[in-house]
Each structure stands twice: as structure tokens, then as C-alpha cells.
Amino acid sequence: MIRTAEEVLRHMLAVLEVNLRELSGLEKNAFAFGEKTAYVECLEMIQSWEYAHGAGLNYDIEKRFPI
């Protein structure tokens, strides 16, 4: 299935947020910390997208998903 860049970014945003919520409920360990850090960095990059705010990425990422 071919998707537009916007569709891909919106899908990535949704997947990253779900994964971060799941990680927040798990026991803290080095692997989970690394995974969470990578996901937060991805969200921060997506936040520079001109339509990020309209796609729901209109919050302080590190406050919602503290590392």
C-alpha cells in the first residue's frame, strides 16, 4: 500500500505514542530506557513537521513521556 508522507507521519505518531504509553507501565530497565529515549527523539523530530500540531502533537513531549 502506497501512502502519502502525511499518512506515514500520522501513523508513526500513533504507533510511537502507543509504544511510549506501554513502556510507561513497565518496570524500568536499560532496554526500556533506551527504547523510550529513541521513541521520544522520534516524536521530537516529527514535531518539526509543519502539520504536527494539527495531527495531535501539540504537547510537551518530555512532560508527557519523561525519560
PDB file of C-alpha atoms in Angstrom:
ATOM      1  CA  MET A   1       0.000   0.000   0.000  1.00  0.00           C
ATOM      2  CA  ILE A   2       1.388   3.358  -1.028  1.00  0.00           C
ATOM      3  CA  ARG A   3       0.817   6.170   1.464  1.00  0.00           C
ATOM      4  CA  THR A   4       1.453   9.871   1.408  1.00  0.00           C
ATOM      5  CA  ALA A   5       4.120  11.347   3.657  1.00  0.00           C
ATOM      6  CA  GLU A   6       1.386  12.806   5.851  1.00  0.00           C
ATOM      7  CA  GLU A   7      -0.288   9.405   6.251  1.00  0.00           C
ATOM      8  CA  VAL A   8       3.036   7.820   7.182  1.00  0.00           C
ATOM      9  CA  LEU A   9       3.827  10.527   9.735  1.00  0.00           C
ATOM     10  CA  ARG A  10       0.383  10.298  11.324  1.00  0.00           C
ATOM     11  CA  HIS A  11       0.707   6.511  11.551  1.00  0.00           C
ATOM     12  CA  MET A  12       4.210   6.767  13.050  1.00  0.00           C
ATOM     13  CA  LEU A  13       2.951   9.304  15.575  1.00  0.00           C
ATOM     14  CA  ALA A  14       0.155   6.975  16.690  1.00  0.00           C
ATOM     15  CA  VAL A  15       2.450   3.932  16.958  1.00  0.00           C
ATOM     16  CA  LEU A  16       5.111   5.840  18.892  1.00  0.00           C
ATOM     17  CA  GLU A  17       2.570   7.190  21.381  1.00  0.00           C
ATOM     18  CA  VAL A  18       1.079   3.722  21.975  1.00  0.00           C
ATOM     19  CA  ASN A  19       4.545   2.237  22.489  1.00  0.00           C
ATOM     20  CA  LEU A  20       5.518   5.003  24.911  1.00  0.00           C
ATOM     21  CA  ARG A  21       2.342   4.528  26.954  1.00  0.00           C
ATOM     22  CA  GLU A  22       3.066   0.794  27.149  1.00  0.00           C
ATOM     23  CA  LEU A  23       6.659   1.422  28.230  1.00  0.00           C
ATOM     24  CA  SER A  24       5.489   3.813  30.947  1.00  0.00           C
ATOM     25  CA  GLY A  25       3.708   0.942  32.674  1.00  0.00           C
ATOM     26  CA  LEU A  26       6.665  -1.434  32.612  1.00  0.00           C
ATOM     27  CA  GLU A  27       9.483  -1.993  35.058  1.00  0.00           C
ATOM     28  CA  LYS A  28      12.400   0.330  34.438  1.00  0.00           C
ATOM     29  CA  ASN A  29      15.493  -1.273  32.903  1.00  0.00           C
ATOM     30  CA  ALA A  30      18.247  -0.302  30.492  1.00  0.00           C
ATOM     31  CA  PHE A  31      16.486  -1.701  27.433  1.00  0.00           C
ATOM     32  CA  ALA A  32      13.188   0.079  28.201  1.00  0.00           C
ATOM     33  CA  PHE A  33      15.083   3.314  28.886  1.00  0.00           C
ATOM     34  CA  GLY A  34      16.877   3.112  25.534  1.00  0.00           C
ATOM     35  CA  GLU A  35      13.691   2.280  23.679  1.00  0.00           C
ATOM     36  CA  LYS A  36      11.779   5.111  25.353  1.00  0.00           C
ATOM     37  CA  THR A  37      14.584   7.568  24.610  1.00  0.00           C
ATOM     38  CA  ALA A  38      14.572   6.594  20.927  1.00  0.00           C
ATOM     39  CA  TYR A  39      10.780   6.949  20.671  1.00  0.00           C
ATOM     40  CA  VAL A  40      10.843  10.369  22.346  1.00  0.00           C
ATOM     41  CA  GLU A  41      13.552  11.503  19.920  1.00  0.00           C
ATOM     42  CA  CYS A  42      11.411  10.330  17.000  1.00  0.00           C
ATOM     43  CA  LEU A  43       8.434  12.309  18.307  1.00  0.00           C
ATOM     44  CA  GLU A  44      10.644  15.370  18.692  1.00  0.00           C
ATOM     45  CA  MET A  45      11.693  15.058  15.041  1.00  0.00           C
ATOM     46  CA  ILE A  46       8.085  14.633  13.901  1.00  0.00           C
ATOM     47  CA  GLN A  47       7.193  17.729  15.934  1.00  0.00           C
ATOM     48  CA  SER A  48       9.164  19.811  13.413  1.00  0.00           C
ATOM     49  CA  TRP A  49       6.692  18.749  10.698  1.00  0.00           C
ATOM     50  CA  GLU A  50       4.546  21.716   9.681  1.00  0.00           C
ATOM     51  CA  TYR A  51       1.306  19.830  10.398  1.00  0.00           C
ATOM     52  CA  ALA A  52       2.378  18.170  13.657  1.00  0.00           C
ATOM     53  CA  HIS A  53       0.199  20.411  15.804  1.00  0.00           C
ATOM     54  CA  GLY A  54      -2.894  19.562  13.777  1.00  0.00           C
ATOM     55  CA  ALA A  55      -2.013  15.863  13.937  1.00  0.00           C
ATOM     56  CA  GLY A  56      -2.184  15.975  17.732  1.00  0.00           C
ATOM     57  CA  LEU A  57       1.480  16.515  18.533  1.00  0.00           C
ATOM     58  CA  ASN A  58       0.711  19.780  20.298  1.00  0.00           C
ATOM     59  CA  TYR A  59       2.114  18.978  23.737  1.00  0.00           C
ATOM     60  CA  ASP A  60       5.443  18.986  25.543  1.00  0.00           C
ATOM     61  CA  ILE A  61       6.740  15.516  24.704  1.00  0.00           C
ATOM     62  CA  GLU A  62       9.166  15.217  27.613  1.00  0.00           C
ATOM     63  CA  LYS A  63       6.493  16.256  30.118  1.00  0.00           C
ATOM     64  CA  ARG A  64       4.068  13.624  28.834  1.00  0.00           C
ATOM     65  CA  PHE A  65       6.763  10.952  28.429  1.00  0.00           C
ATOM     66  CA  PRO A  66       9.556  11.819  30.879  1.00  0.00           C
ATOM     67  CA  ILE A  67      12.814   9.990  30.358  1.00  0.00           C
TER      68      ILE A  67
END
